[in-house]
Amino acid sequence: MTTTTAMATRTGSNTMTIGVLAGLAGGIVFGMMMLMMGSLAMIAKMIGSDSTLVGFLIHLMISAVFGAAYGLFAKKAVTNGSAVLFGMGYGVILWIVGPLLMMPLMMGMPSMVFHIEGMQWMSLMGHIIYGVATALVFLKIKNIR
């Protein structure tokens, strides 16, 4: 492996690790909102549970995975402004793919795919907040290193 390839691999790995930490931070913020809205039990239903704790743990696992992906995509973000804008867009994409598409399919409710009402708009706000929180924590940790 060449030095350049090794550095690129290490940098990608570092940004993924930072992304996981940032995603967990964003997930905690969004998870607190979900707890207040009473929607964590719905997350647990994806695996057949109705436990708020199970829903929160699933939410954090998803947040860490999406945080790692954020780390890969956002490694070029250098300012708070670019990180926040990218985080907002990332949150919107996660909202479309997650609650509007995958979640209804996983729960056996295909008629709810892309069905948008009041709760989905709250979910959009939560996903944008997740994206912004993840972006800011990512940038902060990245700049510390």
mmCIF file with all atom_site columns, C-alpha atoms in Angstrom:
data_model
loop_
_atom_site.group_PDB
_atom_site.id
_atom_site.type_symbol
_atom_site.label_atom_id
_atom_site.label_alt_id
_atom_site.label_comp_id
_atom_site.label_asym_id
_atom_site.label_entity_id
_atom_site.label_seq_id
_atom_site.pdbx_PDB_ins_code
_atom_site.Cartn_x
_atom_site.Cartn_y
_atom_site.Cartn_z
_atom_site.occupancy
_atom_site.B_iso_or_equiv
_atom_site.pdbx_formal_charge
_atom_site.auth_seq_id
_atom_site.auth_comp_id
_atom_site.auth_asym_id
_atom_site.auth_atom_id
_atom_site.pdbx_PDB_model_num
ATOM 1   C CA . MET A 1 1   ? 0.000   0.000  0.000  1.00 0.00 ? 1   MET A CA 1
ATOM 2   C CA . THR A 1 2   ? 1.439   3.370  -0.948 1.00 0.00 ? 2   THR A CA 1
ATOM 3   C CA . THR A 1 3   ? 1.809   6.130  1.618  1.00 0.00 ? 3   THR A CA 1
ATOM 4   C CA . THR A 1 4   ? -0.888  8.190  -0.126 1.00 0.00 ? 4   THR A CA 1
ATOM 5   C CA . THR A 1 5   ? -3.315  5.257  -0.157 1.00 0.00 ? 5   THR A CA 1
ATOM 6   C CA . ALA A 1 6   ? -2.558  4.477  3.490  1.00 0.00 ? 6   ALA A CA 1
ATOM 7   C CA . MET A 1 7   ? -3.143  8.112  4.465  1.00 0.00 ? 7   MET A CA 1
ATOM 8   C CA . ALA A 1 8   ? -6.404  8.258  2.501  1.00 0.00 ? 8   ALA A CA 1
ATOM 9   C CA . THR A 1 9   ? -7.585  5.028  4.151  1.00 0.00 ? 9   THR A CA 1
ATOM 10  C CA . ARG A 1 10  ? -6.635  6.311  7.612  1.00 0.00 ? 10  ARG A CA 1
ATOM 11  C CA . THR A 1 11  ? -8.308  9.665  6.931  1.00 0.00 ? 11  THR A CA 1
ATOM 12  C CA . GLY A 1 12  ? -11.498 7.939  5.748  1.00 0.00 ? 12  GLY A CA 1
ATOM 13  C CA . SER A 1 13  ? -11.420 5.722  8.820  1.00 0.00 ? 13  SER A CA 1
ATOM 14  C CA . ASN A 1 14  ? -10.850 8.750  11.074 1.00 0.00 ? 14  ASN A CA 1
ATOM 15  C CA . THR A 1 15  ? -13.727 10.687 9.556  1.00 0.00 ? 15  THR A CA 1
ATOM 16  C CA . MET A 1 16  ? -15.980 7.632  9.941  1.00 0.00 ? 16  MET A CA 1
ATOM 17  C CA . THR A 1 17  ? -15.022 7.323  13.614 1.00 0.00 ? 17  THR A CA 1
ATOM 18  C CA . ILE A 1 18  ? -15.628 11.014 14.176 1.00 0.00 ? 18  ILE A CA 1
ATOM 19  C CA . GLY A 1 19  ? -18.897 10.605 12.272 1.00 0.00 ? 19  GLY A CA 1
ATOM 20  C CA . VAL A 1 20  ? -20.011 7.796  14.597 1.00 0.00 ? 20  VAL A CA 1
ATOM 21  C CA . LEU A 1 21  ? -19.379 10.001 17.644 1.00 0.00 ? 21  LEU A CA 1
ATOM 22  C CA . ALA A 1 22  ? -21.096 12.975 16.014 1.00 0.00 ? 22  ALA A CA 1
ATOM 23  C CA . GLY A 1 23  ? -24.004 10.771 14.900 1.00 0.00 ? 23  GLY A CA 1
ATOM 24  C CA . LEU A 1 24  ? -24.453 9.503  18.455 1.00 0.00 ? 24  LEU A CA 1
ATOM 25  C CA . ALA A 1 25  ? -24.489 13.097 19.729 1.00 0.00 ? 25  ALA A CA 1
ATOM 26  C CA . GLY A 1 26  ? -27.058 14.075 17.088 1.00 0.00 ? 26  GLY A CA 1
ATOM 27  C CA . GLY A 1 27  ? -28.987 10.899 17.895 1.00 0.00 ? 27  GLY A CA 1
ATOM 28  C CA . ILE A 1 28  ? -29.169 11.791 21.572 1.00 0.00 ? 28  ILE A CA 1
ATOM 29  C CA . VAL A 1 29  ? -30.533 15.248 20.746 1.00 0.00 ? 29  VAL A CA 1
ATOM 30  C CA . PHE A 1 30  ? -33.107 13.838 18.310 1.00 0.00 ? 30  PHE A CA 1
ATOM 31  C CA . GLY A 1 31  ? -33.827 10.934 20.681 1.00 0.00 ? 31  GLY A CA 1
ATOM 32  C CA . MET A 1 32  ? -34.772 13.350 23.460 1.00 0.00 ? 32  MET A CA 1
ATOM 33  C CA . MET A 1 33  ? -37.209 15.018 21.077 1.00 0.00 ? 33  MET A CA 1
ATOM 34  C CA . MET A 1 34  ? -38.626 11.630 20.119 1.00 0.00 ? 34  MET A CA 1
ATOM 35  C CA . LEU A 1 35  ? -38.995 10.733 23.801 1.00 0.00 ? 35  LEU A CA 1
ATOM 36  C CA . MET A 1 36  ? -40.994 13.914 24.419 1.00 0.00 ? 36  MET A CA 1
ATOM 37  C CA . MET A 1 37  ? -43.188 13.174 21.376 1.00 0.00 ? 37  MET A CA 1
ATOM 38  C CA . GLY A 1 38  ? -43.701 9.553  22.473 1.00 0.00 ? 38  GLY A CA 1
ATOM 39  C CA . SER A 1 39  ? -42.400 8.135  19.202 1.00 0.00 ? 39  SER A CA 1
ATOM 40  C CA . LEU A 1 40  ? -39.570 5.876  20.399 1.00 0.00 ? 40  LEU A CA 1
ATOM 41  C CA . ALA A 1 41  ? -41.933 2.929  20.911 1.00 0.00 ? 41  ALA A CA 1
ATOM 42  C CA . MET A 1 42  ? -42.814 3.198  17.226 1.00 0.00 ? 42  MET A CA 1
ATOM 43  C CA . ILE A 1 43  ? -39.126 2.724  16.356 1.00 0.00 ? 43  ILE A CA 1
ATOM 44  C CA . ALA A 1 44  ? -39.106 -0.405 18.536 1.00 0.00 ? 44  ALA A CA 1
ATOM 45  C CA . LYS A 1 45  ? -42.019 -1.801 16.511 1.00 0.00 ? 45  LYS A CA 1
ATOM 46  C CA . MET A 1 46  ? -39.608 -2.259 13.595 1.00 0.00 ? 46  MET A CA 1
ATOM 47  C CA . ILE A 1 47  ? -38.291 -5.300 15.495 1.00 0.00 ? 47  ILE A CA 1
ATOM 48  C CA . GLY A 1 48  ? -41.565 -6.306 17.130 1.00 0.00 ? 48  GLY A CA 1
ATOM 49  C CA . SER A 1 49  ? -41.152 -4.519 20.461 1.00 0.00 ? 49  SER A CA 1
ATOM 50  C CA . ASP A 1 50  ? -43.055 -1.637 22.021 1.00 0.00 ? 50  ASP A CA 1
ATOM 51  C CA . SER A 1 51  ? -40.368 -0.671 24.536 1.00 0.00 ? 51  SER A CA 1
ATOM 52  C CA . THR A 1 52  ? -39.258 2.951  24.627 1.00 0.00 ? 52  THR A CA 1
ATOM 53  C CA . LEU A 1 53  ? -35.787 1.829  25.735 1.00 0.00 ? 53  LEU A CA 1
ATOM 54  C CA . VAL A 1 54  ? -35.512 -0.624 22.827 1.00 0.00 ? 54  VAL A CA 1
ATOM 55  C CA . GLY A 1 55  ? -36.659 2.145  20.469 1.00 0.00 ? 55  GLY A CA 1
ATOM 56  C CA . PHE A 1 56  ? -34.027 4.500  21.867 1.00 0.00 ? 56  PHE A CA 1
ATOM 57  C CA . LEU A 1 57  ? -31.264 1.896  21.477 1.00 0.00 ? 57  LEU A CA 1
ATOM 58  C CA . ILE A 1 58  ? -32.308 1.154  17.882 1.00 0.00 ? 58  ILE A CA 1
ATOM 59  C CA . HIS A 1 59  ? -32.417 4.894  17.207 1.00 0.00 ? 59  HIS A CA 1
ATOM 60  C CA . LEU A 1 60  ? -28.864 5.297  18.566 1.00 0.00 ? 60  LEU A CA 1
ATOM 61  C CA . MET A 1 61  ? -27.567 2.407  16.455 1.00 0.00 ? 61  MET A CA 1
ATOM 62  C CA . ILE A 1 62  ? -29.120 3.958  13.356 1.00 0.00 ? 62  ILE A CA 1
ATOM 63  C CA . SER A 1 63  ? -27.723 7.357  14.372 1.00 0.00 ? 63  SER A CA 1
ATOM 64  C CA . ALA A 1 64  ? -24.201 5.915  14.672 1.00 0.00 ? 64  ALA A CA 1
ATOM 65  C CA . VAL A 1 65  ? -24.390 4.248  11.239 1.00 0.00 ? 65  VAL A CA 1
ATOM 66  C CA . PHE A 1 66  ? -25.716 7.406  9.600  1.00 0.00 ? 66  PHE A CA 1
ATOM 67  C CA . GLY A 1 67  ? -23.078 9.406  11.494 1.00 0.00 ? 67  GLY A CA 1
ATOM 68  C CA . ALA A 1 68  ? -20.333 7.202  10.026 1.00 0.00 ? 68  ALA A CA 1
ATOM 69  C CA . ALA A 1 69  ? -21.756 7.799  6.554  1.00 0.00 ? 69  ALA A CA 1
ATOM 70  C CA . TYR A 1 70  ? -21.909 11.530 7.296  1.00 0.00 ? 70  TYR A CA 1
ATOM 71  C CA . GLY A 1 71  ? -18.204 11.349 8.189  1.00 0.00 ? 71  GLY A CA 1
ATOM 72  C CA . LEU A 1 72  ? -17.384 9.892  4.787  1.00 0.00 ? 72  LEU A CA 1
ATOM 73  C CA . PHE A 1 73  ? -19.425 12.466 2.882  1.00 0.00 ? 73  PHE A CA 1
ATOM 74  C CA . ALA A 1 74  ? -18.606 15.560 4.923  1.00 0.00 ? 74  ALA A CA 1
ATOM 75  C CA . LYS A 1 75  ? -14.863 15.271 5.349  1.00 0.00 ? 75  LYS A CA 1
ATOM 76  C CA . LYS A 1 76  ? -14.431 18.326 3.096  1.00 0.00 ? 76  LYS A CA 1
ATOM 77  C CA . ALA A 1 77  ? -16.708 20.548 5.237  1.00 0.00 ? 77  ALA A CA 1
ATOM 78  C CA . VAL A 1 78  ? -14.435 23.180 6.714  1.00 0.00 ? 78  VAL A CA 1
ATOM 79  C CA . THR A 1 79  ? -16.707 25.883 8.110  1.00 0.00 ? 79  THR A CA 1
ATOM 80  C CA . ASN A 1 80  ? -19.695 25.846 10.428 1.00 0.00 ? 80  ASN A CA 1
ATOM 81  C CA . GLY A 1 81  ? -21.810 27.211 7.573  1.00 0.00 ? 81  GLY A CA 1
ATOM 82  C CA . SER A 1 82  ? -20.919 24.496 5.078  1.00 0.00 ? 82  SER A CA 1
ATOM 83  C CA . ALA A 1 83  ? -21.228 21.797 7.742  1.00 0.00 ? 83  ALA A CA 1
ATOM 84  C CA . VAL A 1 84  ? -24.664 23.046 8.842  1.00 0.00 ? 84  VAL A CA 1
ATOM 85  C CA . LEU A 1 85  ? -25.967 23.284 5.278  1.00 0.00 ? 85  LEU A CA 1
ATOM 86  C CA . PHE A 1 86  ? -24.687 19.818 4.483  1.00 0.00 ? 86  PHE A CA 1
ATOM 87  C CA . GLY A 1 87  ? -26.158 18.540 7.771  1.00 0.00 ? 87  GLY A CA 1
ATOM 88  C CA . MET A 1 88  ? -29.559 20.028 6.952  1.00 0.00 ? 88  MET A CA 1
ATOM 89  C CA . GLY A 1 89  ? -29.574 18.426 3.518  1.00 0.00 ? 89  GLY A CA 1
ATOM 90  C CA . TYR A 1 90  ? -28.381 15.148 4.994  1.00 0.00 ? 90  TYR A CA 1
ATOM 91  C CA . GLY A 1 91  ? -31.232 15.254 7.531  1.00 0.00 ? 91  GLY A CA 1
ATOM 92  C CA . VAL A 1 92  ? -33.776 15.747 4.742  1.00 0.00 ? 92  VAL A CA 1
ATOM 93  C CA . ILE A 1 93  ? -32.345 12.795 2.797  1.00 0.00 ? 93  ILE A CA 1
ATOM 94  C CA . LEU A 1 94  ? -32.468 10.604 5.926  1.00 0.00 ? 94  LEU A CA 1
ATOM 95  C CA . TRP A 1 95  ? -36.102 11.644 6.484  1.00 0.00 ? 95  TRP A CA 1
ATOM 96  C CA . ILE A 1 96  ? -37.060 10.644 2.952  1.00 0.00 ? 96  ILE A CA 1
ATOM 97  C CA . VAL A 1 97  ? -35.214 7.317  3.065  1.00 0.00 ? 97  VAL A CA 1
ATOM 98  C CA . GLY A 1 98  ? -36.070 6.431  6.692  1.00 0.00 ? 98  GLY A CA 1
ATOM 99  C CA . PRO A 1 99  ? -39.538 7.393  7.929  1.00 0.00 ? 99  PRO A CA 1
ATOM 100 C CA . LEU A 1 100 ? -41.079 8.006  4.522  1.00 0.00 ? 100 LEU A CA 1
ATOM 101 C CA . LEU A 1 101 ? -39.784 4.886  2.751  1.00 0.00 ? 101 LEU A CA 1
ATOM 102 C CA . MET A 1 102 ? -37.995 2.217  4.790  1.00 0.00 ? 102 MET A CA 1
ATOM 103 C CA . MET A 1 103 ? -39.910 2.386  8.055  1.00 0.00 ? 103 MET A CA 1
ATOM 104 C CA . PRO A 1 104 ? -43.375 1.883  6.535  1.00 0.00 ? 104 PRO A CA 1
ATOM 105 C CA . LEU A 1 105 ? -42.020 -0.979 4.413  1.00 0.00 ? 105 LEU A CA 1
ATOM 106 C CA . MET A 1 106 ? -40.334 -2.628 7.415  1.00 0.00 ? 106 MET A CA 1
ATOM 107 C CA . MET A 1 107 ? -43.552 -2.329 9.405  1.00 0.00 ? 107 MET A CA 1
ATOM 108 C CA . GLY A 1 108 ? -45.654 -3.911 6.633  1.00 0.00 ? 108 GLY A CA 1
ATOM 109 C CA . MET A 1 109 ? -47.484 -0.687 5.801  1.00 0.00 ? 109 MET A CA 1
ATOM 110 C CA . PRO A 1 110 ? -46.729 -0.013 2.114  1.00 0.00 ? 110 PRO A CA 1
ATOM 111 C CA . SER A 1 111 ? -49.722 2.328  1.849  1.00 0.00 ? 111 SER A CA 1
ATOM 112 C CA . MET A 1 112 ? -47.881 4.707  4.237  1.00 0.00 ? 112 MET A CA 1
ATOM 113 C CA . VAL A 1 113 ? -44.839 5.070  1.956  1.00 0.00 ? 113 VAL A CA 1
ATOM 114 C CA . PHE A 1 114 ? -44.378 8.783  1.246  1.00 0.00 ? 114 PHE A CA 1
ATOM 115 C CA . HIS A 1 115 ? -47.579 9.547  3.188  1.00 0.00 ? 115 HIS A CA 1
ATOM 116 C CA . ILE A 1 116 ? -47.033 12.937 4.844  1.00 0.00 ? 116 ILE A CA 1
ATOM 117 C CA . GLU A 1 117 ? -49.177 14.332 7.665  1.00 0.00 ? 117 GLU A CA 1
ATOM 118 C CA . GLY A 1 118 ? -48.490 16.176 10.914 1.00 0.00 ? 118 GLY A CA 1
ATOM 119 C CA . MET A 1 119 ? -46.249 13.571 12.550 1.00 0.00 ? 119 MET A CA 1
ATOM 120 C CA . GLN A 1 120 ? -44.076 13.280 9.445  1.00 0.00 ? 120 GLN A CA 1
ATOM 121 C CA . TRP A 1 121 ? -43.464 17.049 9.471  1.00 0.00 ? 121 TRP A CA 1
ATOM 122 C CA . MET A 1 122 ? -42.315 16.762 13.101 1.00 0.00 ? 122 MET A CA 1
ATOM 123 C CA . SER A 1 123 ? -40.053 13.913 11.997 1.00 0.00 ? 123 SER A CA 1
ATOM 124 C CA . LEU A 1 124 ? -38.608 16.131 9.261  1.00 0.00 ? 124 LEU A CA 1
ATOM 125 C CA . MET A 1 125 ? -37.743 18.791 11.831 1.00 0.00 ? 125 MET A CA 1
ATOM 126 C CA . GLY A 1 126 ? -36.126 16.145 14.039 1.00 0.00 ? 126 GLY A CA 1
ATOM 127 C CA . HIS A 1 127 ? -34.065 14.778 11.160 1.00 0.00 ? 127 HIS A CA 1
ATOM 128 C CA . ILE A 1 128 ? -32.875 18.272 10.225 1.00 0.00 ? 128 ILE A CA 1
ATOM 129 C CA . ILE A 1 129 ? -31.928 18.910 13.855 1.00 0.00 ? 129 ILE A CA 1
ATOM 130 C CA . TYR A 1 130 ? -30.104 15.552 13.886 1.00 0.00 ? 130 TYR A CA 1
ATOM 131 C CA . GLY A 1 131 ? -28.207 16.562 10.744 1.00 0.00 ? 131 GLY A CA 1
ATOM 132 C CA . VAL A 1 132 ? -27.230 19.966 12.131 1.00 0.00 ? 132 VAL A CA 1
ATOM 133 C CA . ALA A 1 133 ? -26.182 18.581 15.533 1.00 0.00 ? 133 ALA A CA 1
ATOM 134 C CA . THR A 1 134 ? -24.193 15.801 13.856 1.00 0.00 ? 134 THR A CA 1
ATOM 135 C CA . ALA A 1 135 ? -22.526 18.316 11.531 1.00 0.00 ? 135 ALA A CA 1
ATOM 136 C CA . LEU A 1 136 ? -21.523 20.703 14.311 1.00 0.00 ? 136 LEU A CA 1
ATOM 137 C CA . VAL A 1 137 ? -20.165 17.955 16.579 1.00 0.00 ? 137 VAL A CA 1
ATOM 138 C CA . PHE A 1 138 ? -18.349 16.394 13.606 1.00 0.00 ? 138 PHE A CA 1
ATOM 139 C CA . LEU A 1 139 ? -16.697 19.688 12.732 1.00 0.00 ? 139 LEU A CA 1
ATOM 140 C CA . LYS A 1 140 ? -15.791 20.397 16.352 1.00 0.00 ? 140 LYS A CA 1
ATOM 141 C CA . ILE A 1 141 ? -14.146 16.985 16.861 1.00 0.00 ? 141 ILE A CA 1
ATOM 142 C CA . LYS A 1 142 ? -12.464 17.118 13.440 1.00 0.00 ? 142 LYS A CA 1
ATOM 143 C CA . ASN A 1 143 ? -10.950 20.514 14.245 1.00 0.00 ? 143 ASN A CA 1
ATOM 144 C CA . ILE A 1 144 ? -9.683  19.335 17.634 1.00 0.00 ? 144 ILE A CA 1
ATOM 145 C CA . ARG A 1 145 ? -7.637  16.531 16.055 1.00 0.00 ? 145 ARG A CA 1
#
